[in-house]
Short mmCIF file of C-alpha atoms and ligand atoms in Angstrom, two decimals:
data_model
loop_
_atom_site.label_atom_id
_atom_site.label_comp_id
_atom_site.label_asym_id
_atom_site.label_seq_id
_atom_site.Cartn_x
_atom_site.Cartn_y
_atom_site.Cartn_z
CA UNK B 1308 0.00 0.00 0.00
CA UNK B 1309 1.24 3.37 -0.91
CA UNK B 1310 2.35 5.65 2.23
CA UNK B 1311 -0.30 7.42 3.87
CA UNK B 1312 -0.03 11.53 3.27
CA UNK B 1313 1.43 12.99 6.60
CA UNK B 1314 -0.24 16.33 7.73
CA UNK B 1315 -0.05 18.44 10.43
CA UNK B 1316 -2.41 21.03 11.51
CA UNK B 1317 -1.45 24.80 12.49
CA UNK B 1318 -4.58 26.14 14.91
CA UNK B 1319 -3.81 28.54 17.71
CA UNK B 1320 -7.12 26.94 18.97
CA UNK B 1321 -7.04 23.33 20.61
CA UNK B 1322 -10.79 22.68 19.50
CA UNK B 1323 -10.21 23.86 15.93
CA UNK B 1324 -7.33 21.30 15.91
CA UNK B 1325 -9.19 18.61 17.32
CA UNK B 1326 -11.94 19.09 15.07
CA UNK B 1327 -9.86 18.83 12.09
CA UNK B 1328 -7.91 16.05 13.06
CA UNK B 1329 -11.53 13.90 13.85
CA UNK B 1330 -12.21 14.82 10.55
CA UNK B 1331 -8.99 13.04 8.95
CA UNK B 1332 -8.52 10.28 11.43
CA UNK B 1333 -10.81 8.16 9.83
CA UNK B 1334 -9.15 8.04 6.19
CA UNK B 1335 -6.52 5.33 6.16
CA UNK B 1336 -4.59 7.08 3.62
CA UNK B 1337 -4.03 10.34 5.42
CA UNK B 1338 -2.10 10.29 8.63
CA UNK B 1339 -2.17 13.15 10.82
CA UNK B 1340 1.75 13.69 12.44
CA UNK B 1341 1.83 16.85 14.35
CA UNK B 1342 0.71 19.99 15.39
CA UNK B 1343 1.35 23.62 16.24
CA UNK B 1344 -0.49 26.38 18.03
CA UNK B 1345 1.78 29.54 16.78
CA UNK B 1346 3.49 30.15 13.76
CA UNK B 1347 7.20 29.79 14.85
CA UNK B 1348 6.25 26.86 16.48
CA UNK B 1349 4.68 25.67 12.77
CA UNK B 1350 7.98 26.04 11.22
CA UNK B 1351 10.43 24.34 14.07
CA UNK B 1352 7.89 21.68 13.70
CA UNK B 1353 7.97 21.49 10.44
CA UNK B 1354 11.46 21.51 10.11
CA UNK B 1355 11.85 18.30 12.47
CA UNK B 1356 8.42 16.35 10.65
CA UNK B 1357 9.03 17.42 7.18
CA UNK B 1358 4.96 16.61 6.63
CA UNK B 1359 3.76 16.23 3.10
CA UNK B 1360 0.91 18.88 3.42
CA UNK B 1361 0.58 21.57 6.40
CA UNK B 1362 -3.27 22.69 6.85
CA UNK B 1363 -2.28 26.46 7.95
CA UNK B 1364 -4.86 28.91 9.87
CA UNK B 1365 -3.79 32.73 8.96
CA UNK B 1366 -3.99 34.51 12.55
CA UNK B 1367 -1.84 32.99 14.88
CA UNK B 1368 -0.19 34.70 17.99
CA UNK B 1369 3.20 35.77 16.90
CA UNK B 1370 4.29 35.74 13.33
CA UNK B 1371 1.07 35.20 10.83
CA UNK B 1372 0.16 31.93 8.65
CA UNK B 1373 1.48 34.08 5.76
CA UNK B 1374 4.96 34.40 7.22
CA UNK B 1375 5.17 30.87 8.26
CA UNK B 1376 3.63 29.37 4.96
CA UNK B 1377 6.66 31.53 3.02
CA UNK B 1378 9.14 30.26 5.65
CA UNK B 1379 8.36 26.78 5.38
CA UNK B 1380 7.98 26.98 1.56
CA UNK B 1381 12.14 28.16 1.43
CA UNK B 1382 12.75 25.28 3.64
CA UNK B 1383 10.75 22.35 2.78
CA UNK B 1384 10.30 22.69 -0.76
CA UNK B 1385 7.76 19.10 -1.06
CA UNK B 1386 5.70 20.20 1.95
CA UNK B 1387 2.39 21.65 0.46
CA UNK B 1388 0.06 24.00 2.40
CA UNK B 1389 -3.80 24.41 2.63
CA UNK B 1390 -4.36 28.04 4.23
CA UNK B 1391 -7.62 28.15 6.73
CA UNK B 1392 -9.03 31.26 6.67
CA UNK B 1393 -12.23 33.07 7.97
CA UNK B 1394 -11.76 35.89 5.48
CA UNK B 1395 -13.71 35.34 2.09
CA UNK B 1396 -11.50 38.24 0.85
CA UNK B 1397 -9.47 37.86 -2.47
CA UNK B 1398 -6.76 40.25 -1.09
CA UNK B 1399 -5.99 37.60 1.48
CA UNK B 1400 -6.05 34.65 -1.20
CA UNK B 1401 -3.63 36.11 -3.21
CA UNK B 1402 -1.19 37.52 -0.51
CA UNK B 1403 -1.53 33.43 0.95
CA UNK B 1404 -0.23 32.34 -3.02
CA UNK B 1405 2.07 34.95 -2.97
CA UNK B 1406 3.02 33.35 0.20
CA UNK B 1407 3.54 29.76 -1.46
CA UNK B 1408 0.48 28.16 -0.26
CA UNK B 1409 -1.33 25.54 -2.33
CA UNK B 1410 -4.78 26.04 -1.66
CA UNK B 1411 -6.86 27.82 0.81
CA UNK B 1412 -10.49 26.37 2.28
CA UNK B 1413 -13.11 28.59 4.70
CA UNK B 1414 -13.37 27.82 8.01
CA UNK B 1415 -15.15 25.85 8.84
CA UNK B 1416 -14.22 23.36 6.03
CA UNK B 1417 -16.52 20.79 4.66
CA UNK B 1418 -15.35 17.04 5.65
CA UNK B 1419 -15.51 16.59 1.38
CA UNK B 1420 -13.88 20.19 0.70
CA UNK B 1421 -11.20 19.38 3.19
CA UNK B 1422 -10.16 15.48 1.94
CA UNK B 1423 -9.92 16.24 -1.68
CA UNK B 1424 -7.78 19.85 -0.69
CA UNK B 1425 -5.57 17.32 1.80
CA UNK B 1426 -5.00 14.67 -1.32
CA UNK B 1427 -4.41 16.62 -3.97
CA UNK B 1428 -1.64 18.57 -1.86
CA UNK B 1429 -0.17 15.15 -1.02
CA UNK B 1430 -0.02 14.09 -4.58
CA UNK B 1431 1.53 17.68 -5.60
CA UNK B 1432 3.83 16.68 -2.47
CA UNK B 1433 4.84 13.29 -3.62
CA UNK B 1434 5.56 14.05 -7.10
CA UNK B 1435 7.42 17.16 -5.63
CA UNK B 1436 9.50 14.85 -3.47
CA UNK B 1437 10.21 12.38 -6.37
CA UNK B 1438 11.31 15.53 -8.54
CA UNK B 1439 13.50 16.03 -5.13
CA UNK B 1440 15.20 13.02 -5.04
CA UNK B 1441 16.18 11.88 -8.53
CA UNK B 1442 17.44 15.56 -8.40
CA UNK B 1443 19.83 14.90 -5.24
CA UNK B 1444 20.82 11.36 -6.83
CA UNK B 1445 22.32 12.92 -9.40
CA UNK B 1446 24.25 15.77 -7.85
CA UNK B 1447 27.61 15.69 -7.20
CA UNK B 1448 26.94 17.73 -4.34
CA UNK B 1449 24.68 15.02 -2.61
CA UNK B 1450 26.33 14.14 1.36
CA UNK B 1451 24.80 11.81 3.40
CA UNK B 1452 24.09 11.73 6.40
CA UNK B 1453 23.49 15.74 7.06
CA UNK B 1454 24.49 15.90 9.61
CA UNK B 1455 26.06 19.82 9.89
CA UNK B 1456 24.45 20.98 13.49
CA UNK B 1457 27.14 22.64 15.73
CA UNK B 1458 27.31 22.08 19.64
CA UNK B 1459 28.07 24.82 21.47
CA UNK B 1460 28.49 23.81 25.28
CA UNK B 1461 28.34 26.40 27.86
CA UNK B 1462 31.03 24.93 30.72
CA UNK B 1463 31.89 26.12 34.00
CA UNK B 1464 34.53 24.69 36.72
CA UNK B 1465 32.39 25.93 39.41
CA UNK B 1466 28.52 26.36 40.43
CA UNK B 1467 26.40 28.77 40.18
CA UNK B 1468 27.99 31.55 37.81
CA UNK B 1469 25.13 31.50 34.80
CA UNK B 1470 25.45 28.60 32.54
CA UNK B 1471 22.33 27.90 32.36
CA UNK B 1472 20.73 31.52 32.24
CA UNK B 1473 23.59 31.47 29.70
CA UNK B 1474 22.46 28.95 27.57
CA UNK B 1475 18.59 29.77 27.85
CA UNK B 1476 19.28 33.21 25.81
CA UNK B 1477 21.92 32.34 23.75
CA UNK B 1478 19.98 29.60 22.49
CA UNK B 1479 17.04 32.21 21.92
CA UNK B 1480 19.22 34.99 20.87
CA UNK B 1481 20.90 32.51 17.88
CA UNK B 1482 17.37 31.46 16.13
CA UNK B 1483 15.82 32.79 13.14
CA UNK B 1484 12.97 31.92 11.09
CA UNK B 1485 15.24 29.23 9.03
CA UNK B 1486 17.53 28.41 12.29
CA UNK B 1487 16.51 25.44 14.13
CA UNK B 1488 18.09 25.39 17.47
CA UNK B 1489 17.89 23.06 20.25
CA UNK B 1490 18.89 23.34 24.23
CA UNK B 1491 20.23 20.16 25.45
CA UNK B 1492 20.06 20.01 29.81
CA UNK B 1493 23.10 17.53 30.25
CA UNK B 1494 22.33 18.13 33.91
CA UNK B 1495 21.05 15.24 34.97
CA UNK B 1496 20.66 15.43 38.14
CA UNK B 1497 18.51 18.77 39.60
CA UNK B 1498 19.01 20.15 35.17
CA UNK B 1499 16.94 23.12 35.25
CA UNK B 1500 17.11 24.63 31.60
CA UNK B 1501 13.41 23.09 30.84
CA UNK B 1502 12.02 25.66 34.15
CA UNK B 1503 14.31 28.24 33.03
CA UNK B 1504 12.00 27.80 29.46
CA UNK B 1505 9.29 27.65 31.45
CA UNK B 1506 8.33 24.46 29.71
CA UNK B 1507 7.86 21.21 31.46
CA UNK B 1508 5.71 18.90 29.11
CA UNK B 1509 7.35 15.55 31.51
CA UNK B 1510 9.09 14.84 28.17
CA UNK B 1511 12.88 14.36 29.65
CA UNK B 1512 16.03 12.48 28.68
CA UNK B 1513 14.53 9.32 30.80
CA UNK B 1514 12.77 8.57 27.59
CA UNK B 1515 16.13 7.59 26.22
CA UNK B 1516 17.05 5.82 29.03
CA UNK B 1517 16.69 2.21 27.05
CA UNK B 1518 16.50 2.39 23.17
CA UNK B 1519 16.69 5.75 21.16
CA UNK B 1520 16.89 6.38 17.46
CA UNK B 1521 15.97 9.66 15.60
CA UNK B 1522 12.43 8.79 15.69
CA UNK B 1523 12.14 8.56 19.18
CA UNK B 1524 14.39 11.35 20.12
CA UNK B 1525 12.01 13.82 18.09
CA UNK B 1526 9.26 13.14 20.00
CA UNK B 1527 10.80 13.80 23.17
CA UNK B 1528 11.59 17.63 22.39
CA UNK B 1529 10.08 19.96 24.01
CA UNK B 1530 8.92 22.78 21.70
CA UNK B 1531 9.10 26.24 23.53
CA UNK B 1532 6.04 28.06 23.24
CA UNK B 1533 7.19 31.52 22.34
CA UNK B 1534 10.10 31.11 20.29
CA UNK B 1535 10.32 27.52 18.62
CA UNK B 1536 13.47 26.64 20.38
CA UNK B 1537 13.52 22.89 20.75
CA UNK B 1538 14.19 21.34 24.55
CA UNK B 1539 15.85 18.00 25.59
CA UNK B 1540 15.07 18.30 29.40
CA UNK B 1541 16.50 16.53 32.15
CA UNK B 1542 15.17 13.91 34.34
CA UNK B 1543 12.35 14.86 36.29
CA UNK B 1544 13.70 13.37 39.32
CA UNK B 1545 17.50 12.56 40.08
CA UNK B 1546 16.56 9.13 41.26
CA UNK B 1547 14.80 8.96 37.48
CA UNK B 1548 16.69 6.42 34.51
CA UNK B 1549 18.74 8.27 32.19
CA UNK B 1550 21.10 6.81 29.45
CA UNK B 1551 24.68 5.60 30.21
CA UNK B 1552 27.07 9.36 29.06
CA UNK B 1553 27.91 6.96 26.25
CA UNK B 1554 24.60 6.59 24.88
CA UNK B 1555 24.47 10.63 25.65
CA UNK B 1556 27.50 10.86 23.53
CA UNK B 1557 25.26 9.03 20.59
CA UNK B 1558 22.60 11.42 21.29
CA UNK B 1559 24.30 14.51 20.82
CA UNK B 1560 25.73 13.23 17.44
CA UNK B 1561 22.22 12.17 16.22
CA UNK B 1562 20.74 15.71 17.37
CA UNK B 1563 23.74 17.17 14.92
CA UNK B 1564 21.25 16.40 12.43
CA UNK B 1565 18.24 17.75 14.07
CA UNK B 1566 18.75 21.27 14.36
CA UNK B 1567 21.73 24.00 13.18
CA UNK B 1568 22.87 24.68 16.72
CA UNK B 1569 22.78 22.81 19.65
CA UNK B 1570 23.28 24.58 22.96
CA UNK B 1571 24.26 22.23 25.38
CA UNK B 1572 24.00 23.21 29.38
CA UNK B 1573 26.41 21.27 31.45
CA UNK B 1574 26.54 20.09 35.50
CA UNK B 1575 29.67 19.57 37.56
CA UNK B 1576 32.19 20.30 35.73
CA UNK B 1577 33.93 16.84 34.85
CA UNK B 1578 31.24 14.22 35.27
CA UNK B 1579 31.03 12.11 32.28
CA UNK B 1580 27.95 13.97 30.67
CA UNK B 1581 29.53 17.15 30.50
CA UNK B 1582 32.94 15.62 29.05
CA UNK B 1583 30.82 13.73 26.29
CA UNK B 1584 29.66 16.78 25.53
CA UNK B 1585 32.81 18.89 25.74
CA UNK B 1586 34.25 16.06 23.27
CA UNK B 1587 31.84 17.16 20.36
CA UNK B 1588 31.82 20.77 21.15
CA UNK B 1589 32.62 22.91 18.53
CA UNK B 1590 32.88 26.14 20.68
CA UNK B 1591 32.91 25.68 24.83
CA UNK B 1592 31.61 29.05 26.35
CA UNK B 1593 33.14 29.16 30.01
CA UNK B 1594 31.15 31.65 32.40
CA UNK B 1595 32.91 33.03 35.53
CA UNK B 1596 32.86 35.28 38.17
CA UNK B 1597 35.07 38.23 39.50
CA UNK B 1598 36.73 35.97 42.80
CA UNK B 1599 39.82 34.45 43.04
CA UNK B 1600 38.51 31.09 42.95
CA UNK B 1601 36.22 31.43 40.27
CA UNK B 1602 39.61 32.54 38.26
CA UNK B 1603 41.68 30.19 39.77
CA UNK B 1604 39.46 27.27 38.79
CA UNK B 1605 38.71 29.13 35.14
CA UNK B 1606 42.90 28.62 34.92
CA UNK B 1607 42.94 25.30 36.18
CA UNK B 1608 40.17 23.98 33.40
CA UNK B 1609 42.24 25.57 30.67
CA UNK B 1610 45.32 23.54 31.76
CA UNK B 1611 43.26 20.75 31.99
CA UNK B 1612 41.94 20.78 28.85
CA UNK B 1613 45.33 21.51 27.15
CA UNK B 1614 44.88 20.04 23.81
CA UNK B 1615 41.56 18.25 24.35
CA UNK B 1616 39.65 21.61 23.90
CA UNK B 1617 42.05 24.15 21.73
CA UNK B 1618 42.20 27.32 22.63
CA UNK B 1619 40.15 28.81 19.26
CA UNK B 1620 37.25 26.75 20.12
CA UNK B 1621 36.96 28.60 24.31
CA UNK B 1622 35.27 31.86 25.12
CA UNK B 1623 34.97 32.92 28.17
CA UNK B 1624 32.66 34.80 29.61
CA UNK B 1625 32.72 37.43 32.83
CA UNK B 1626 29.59 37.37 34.19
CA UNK B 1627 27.67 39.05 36.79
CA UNK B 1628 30.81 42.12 36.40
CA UNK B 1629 30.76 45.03 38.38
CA UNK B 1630 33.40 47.41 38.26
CA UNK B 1631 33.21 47.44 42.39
CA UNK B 1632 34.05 44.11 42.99
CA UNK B 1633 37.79 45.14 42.07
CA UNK B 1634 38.94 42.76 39.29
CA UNK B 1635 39.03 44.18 36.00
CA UNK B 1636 37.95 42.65 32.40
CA UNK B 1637 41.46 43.90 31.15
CA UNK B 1638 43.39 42.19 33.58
CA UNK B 1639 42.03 38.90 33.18
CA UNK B 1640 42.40 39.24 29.52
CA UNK B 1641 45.64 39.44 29.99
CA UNK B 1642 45.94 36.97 32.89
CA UNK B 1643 44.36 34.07 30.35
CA UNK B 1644 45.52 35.33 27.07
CA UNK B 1645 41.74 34.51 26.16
CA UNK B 1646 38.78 37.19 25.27
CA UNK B 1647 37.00 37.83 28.08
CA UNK B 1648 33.48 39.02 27.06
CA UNK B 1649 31.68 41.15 30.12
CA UNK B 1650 28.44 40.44 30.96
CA UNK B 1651 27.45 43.00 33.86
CA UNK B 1652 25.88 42.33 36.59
CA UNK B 1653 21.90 42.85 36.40
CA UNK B 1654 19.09 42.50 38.35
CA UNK B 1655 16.75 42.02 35.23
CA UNK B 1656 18.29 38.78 35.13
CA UNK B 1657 16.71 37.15 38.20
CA UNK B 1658 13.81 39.11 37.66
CA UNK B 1659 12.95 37.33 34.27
CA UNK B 1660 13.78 33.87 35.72
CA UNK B 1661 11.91 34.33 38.70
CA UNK B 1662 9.30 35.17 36.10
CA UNK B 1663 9.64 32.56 33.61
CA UNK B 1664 10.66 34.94 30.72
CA UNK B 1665 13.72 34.92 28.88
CA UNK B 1666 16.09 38.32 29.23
CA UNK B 1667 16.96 38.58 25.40
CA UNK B 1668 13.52 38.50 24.60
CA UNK B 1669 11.56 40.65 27.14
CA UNK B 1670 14.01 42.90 28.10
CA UNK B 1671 16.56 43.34 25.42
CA UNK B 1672 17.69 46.52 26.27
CA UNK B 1673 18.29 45.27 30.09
CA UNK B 1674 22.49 46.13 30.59
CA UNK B 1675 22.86 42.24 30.92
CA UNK B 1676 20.65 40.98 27.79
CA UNK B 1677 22.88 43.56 25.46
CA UNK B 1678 26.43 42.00 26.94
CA UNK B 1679 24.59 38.35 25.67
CA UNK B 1680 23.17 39.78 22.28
CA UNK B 1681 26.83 40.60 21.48
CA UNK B 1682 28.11 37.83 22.80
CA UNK B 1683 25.92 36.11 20.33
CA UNK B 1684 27.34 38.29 17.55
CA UNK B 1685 31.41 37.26 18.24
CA UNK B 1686 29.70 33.16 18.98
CA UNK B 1687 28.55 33.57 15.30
CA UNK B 1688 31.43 34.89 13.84
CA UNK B 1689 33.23 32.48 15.58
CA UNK B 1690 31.65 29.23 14.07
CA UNK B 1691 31.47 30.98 10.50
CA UNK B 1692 35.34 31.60 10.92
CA UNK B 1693 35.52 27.75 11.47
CA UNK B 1694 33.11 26.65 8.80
CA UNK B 1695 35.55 29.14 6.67
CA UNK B 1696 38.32 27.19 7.51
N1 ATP Y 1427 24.41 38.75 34.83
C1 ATP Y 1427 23.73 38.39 35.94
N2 ATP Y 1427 23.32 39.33 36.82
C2 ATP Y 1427 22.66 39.00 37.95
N3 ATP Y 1427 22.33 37.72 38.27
C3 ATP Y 1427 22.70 36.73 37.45
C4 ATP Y 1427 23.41 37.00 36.23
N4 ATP Y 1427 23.64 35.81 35.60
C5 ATP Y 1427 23.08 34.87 36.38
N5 ATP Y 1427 22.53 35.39 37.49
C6 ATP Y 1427 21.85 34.69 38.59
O1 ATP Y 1427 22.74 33.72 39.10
C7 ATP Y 1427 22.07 32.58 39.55
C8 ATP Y 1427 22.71 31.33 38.96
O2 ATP Y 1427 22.51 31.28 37.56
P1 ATP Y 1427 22.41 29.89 36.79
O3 ATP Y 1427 21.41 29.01 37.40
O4 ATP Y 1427 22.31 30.21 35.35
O5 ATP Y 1427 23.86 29.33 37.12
P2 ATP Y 1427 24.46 27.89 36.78
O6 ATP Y 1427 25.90 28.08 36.51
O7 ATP Y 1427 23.66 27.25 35.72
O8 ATP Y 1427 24.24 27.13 38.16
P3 ATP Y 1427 24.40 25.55 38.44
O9 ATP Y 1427 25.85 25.31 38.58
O10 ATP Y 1427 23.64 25.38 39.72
O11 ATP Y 1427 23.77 24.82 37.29
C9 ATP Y 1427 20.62 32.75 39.13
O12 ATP Y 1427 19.89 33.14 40.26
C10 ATP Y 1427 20.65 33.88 38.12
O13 ATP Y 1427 19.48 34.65 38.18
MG1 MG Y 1428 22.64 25.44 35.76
#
């Protein structure tokens, strides 16, 4: 039997996705494989299911159907979508082909107007995909595998300094409409990046505790609400299962082809989870405080890592400066031979945790959000400088 057409359904209303997915369930050809309530959130999806049509409603919460239909058209050139629409208007029909969409029904659809829209977008989709691959077959630039994302893991050799407030917005602060990006919690014990989202579906890592393959690890993302960023939480619980750092390892290679850039949040400094992820990192971002111990350990990991982690692929980070405390940036520039990028000391930045938000997002101009924005900037030219190379 042929392969049933995979859909998913864009609705910032529950019942209006329900609805439509009772009215597909019952065709055995049609398969309905995911969902999503805001447009950023339709193309992250998207991205990861690569569905063969997308039934798209026009006014969603953040970015519009419009802009999501055009985004998803760039990036998945098969995927075919049916825009919903209230509006009988022909200004909004031909904006939505403008946009790349396929078709457009009113809501609310008839079960016959909405079957034959659904297959003949999956047969445009299938021969599109066919076109696709005897197209990649025969290019000499055909790879396989694909598997290009870049871990950046944000280390520190002692508690507390802002890894993981570090990791939250630089993970936010480095997506885009066609960036997928994904925050890893290799915390596993008390990992707290999913909170810091404010997301906590109960998908975690002890999901992966006994088998994993792709498959398996894309359902266990969490998809952040507001911005599309894709979560692999912790364990709930510390007593929870988790997978041996070896099978982490595995993970983190597999999620290279998942998203662009993977942010990875570490734990203690040298249990096994953070040094399988130090091992793939392509740039280690090492927060740190103004003390003496914070610097002396910041000196000791360096040593340690010698040749393990060269020095190109380290930034560090000063964070929580003030000028008061008595050390300056300068000095320990010099004292590690190694950028040091300031992040000043803010209260905006417990604020928005205590709050659930994210600092880059809600309060960009906040002193500490602009020291991470352009931190963002050099951790981009960074990893184009290597991709140069
Ligand atoms: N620039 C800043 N200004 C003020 N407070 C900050 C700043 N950065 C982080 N903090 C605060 O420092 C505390 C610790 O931050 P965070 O949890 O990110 O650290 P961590 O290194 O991940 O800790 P752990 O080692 O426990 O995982 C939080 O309360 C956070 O609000
Ligand atoms: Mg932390």
């Amino acid at each position: 039997m042929a392969q049933p057409i995979r859909v998913m359904i864009v609705d910032d209303v529950l019942e209006t996705r329900e609805n439509l997915r009772k009215l597909l369930q019952f065709e055995s050809n049609i398969e309905v494989v995911g969902e999503a309530a805001t447009g950023r959130e339709a193309i992250q999806t998207a991205k990861r299911l690569d569905p063969d049509v997308i039934i798209m409603d026009i006014h969603l919460p953040d970015i519009s159907g419009l802009e999501a239909t055009e985004a998803i058209r760039k990036m998945l050139p098969a995927t075919q979508i049916i825009i919903l629409t209230v509006q009988g208007d022909m200004e909004y029909m031909r904006r939505a082909m403008m946009a790349g969409a396929r078709d457009f029904l009113m809501k609310p659809p008839s079960i016959d107007e909405l079957l034959s829209a659904v297959r003949r977008a999956g047969e445009v989709a299938l021969e599109e995909r066919e076109k696709i691959s005897t197209a990649r077959d025969t290019s000499p630039l055909a790879q396989p595998g694909g598997a290009t994302g870049r871990i950046i893991t944000v280390f520190a050799p002692k508690g507390g300094v802002g890894k993981s407030v570090l990791a939250v917005n630089l993970a936010v602060a480095l997506q885009t409409p066609d960036t997928t990006i994904l925050a890893v919690d290799a915390k596993w014990a008390f990992g707290d990046l999913a909170l810091l989202f404010n997301e906590q579906s109960g998908h975690t890592l002890s999901e992966l505790a006994e088998e994993f393959d792709q498959d398996i690890l894309a359902r266990v993302l969490i998809t952040h609400k507001d911005t599309g960023v894709q979560i692999l939480a912790a364990p709930a619980r510390p007593e929870d299962a988790r997978p041996t750092a070896e099978a982490f390892g595995e993970i983190l290679n597999l999620l290279r082809s998942l998203a662009d850039y993977i942010v990875v949040d570490t734990g203690p400094p040298l249990d096994t989870y953070t040094l399988a992820a130090l091992e793939r990192s392509d740039l280690v971002l090492i927060p740190f405080e103004q003390d003496v111990v914070s610097v002396r350990n910041v000196r000791l990991a360096l040593e340690f890592f010698a040749n393990d982690v060269p020095r190109e692929k380290i930034l560090l980070v000063l964070n929580k400066f003030d000028k008061k405390k008595g050390i300056s940036a300068e000095r320990l520039q010099q004292f590690f031979r190694i950028p040091v990028h300031v992040i000043p000391e803010d209260k905006w930045v417990p604020h928005s945790v205590n709050r659930g938000e994210i600092l880059v997002r809600t309060r960009r101009n906040a002193p500490a959000a602009q020291g991470i924005l352009h931190l963002v900037r050099q951790v981009r030219q960074r990893l184009l400088q290597q991709a140069e190379a």
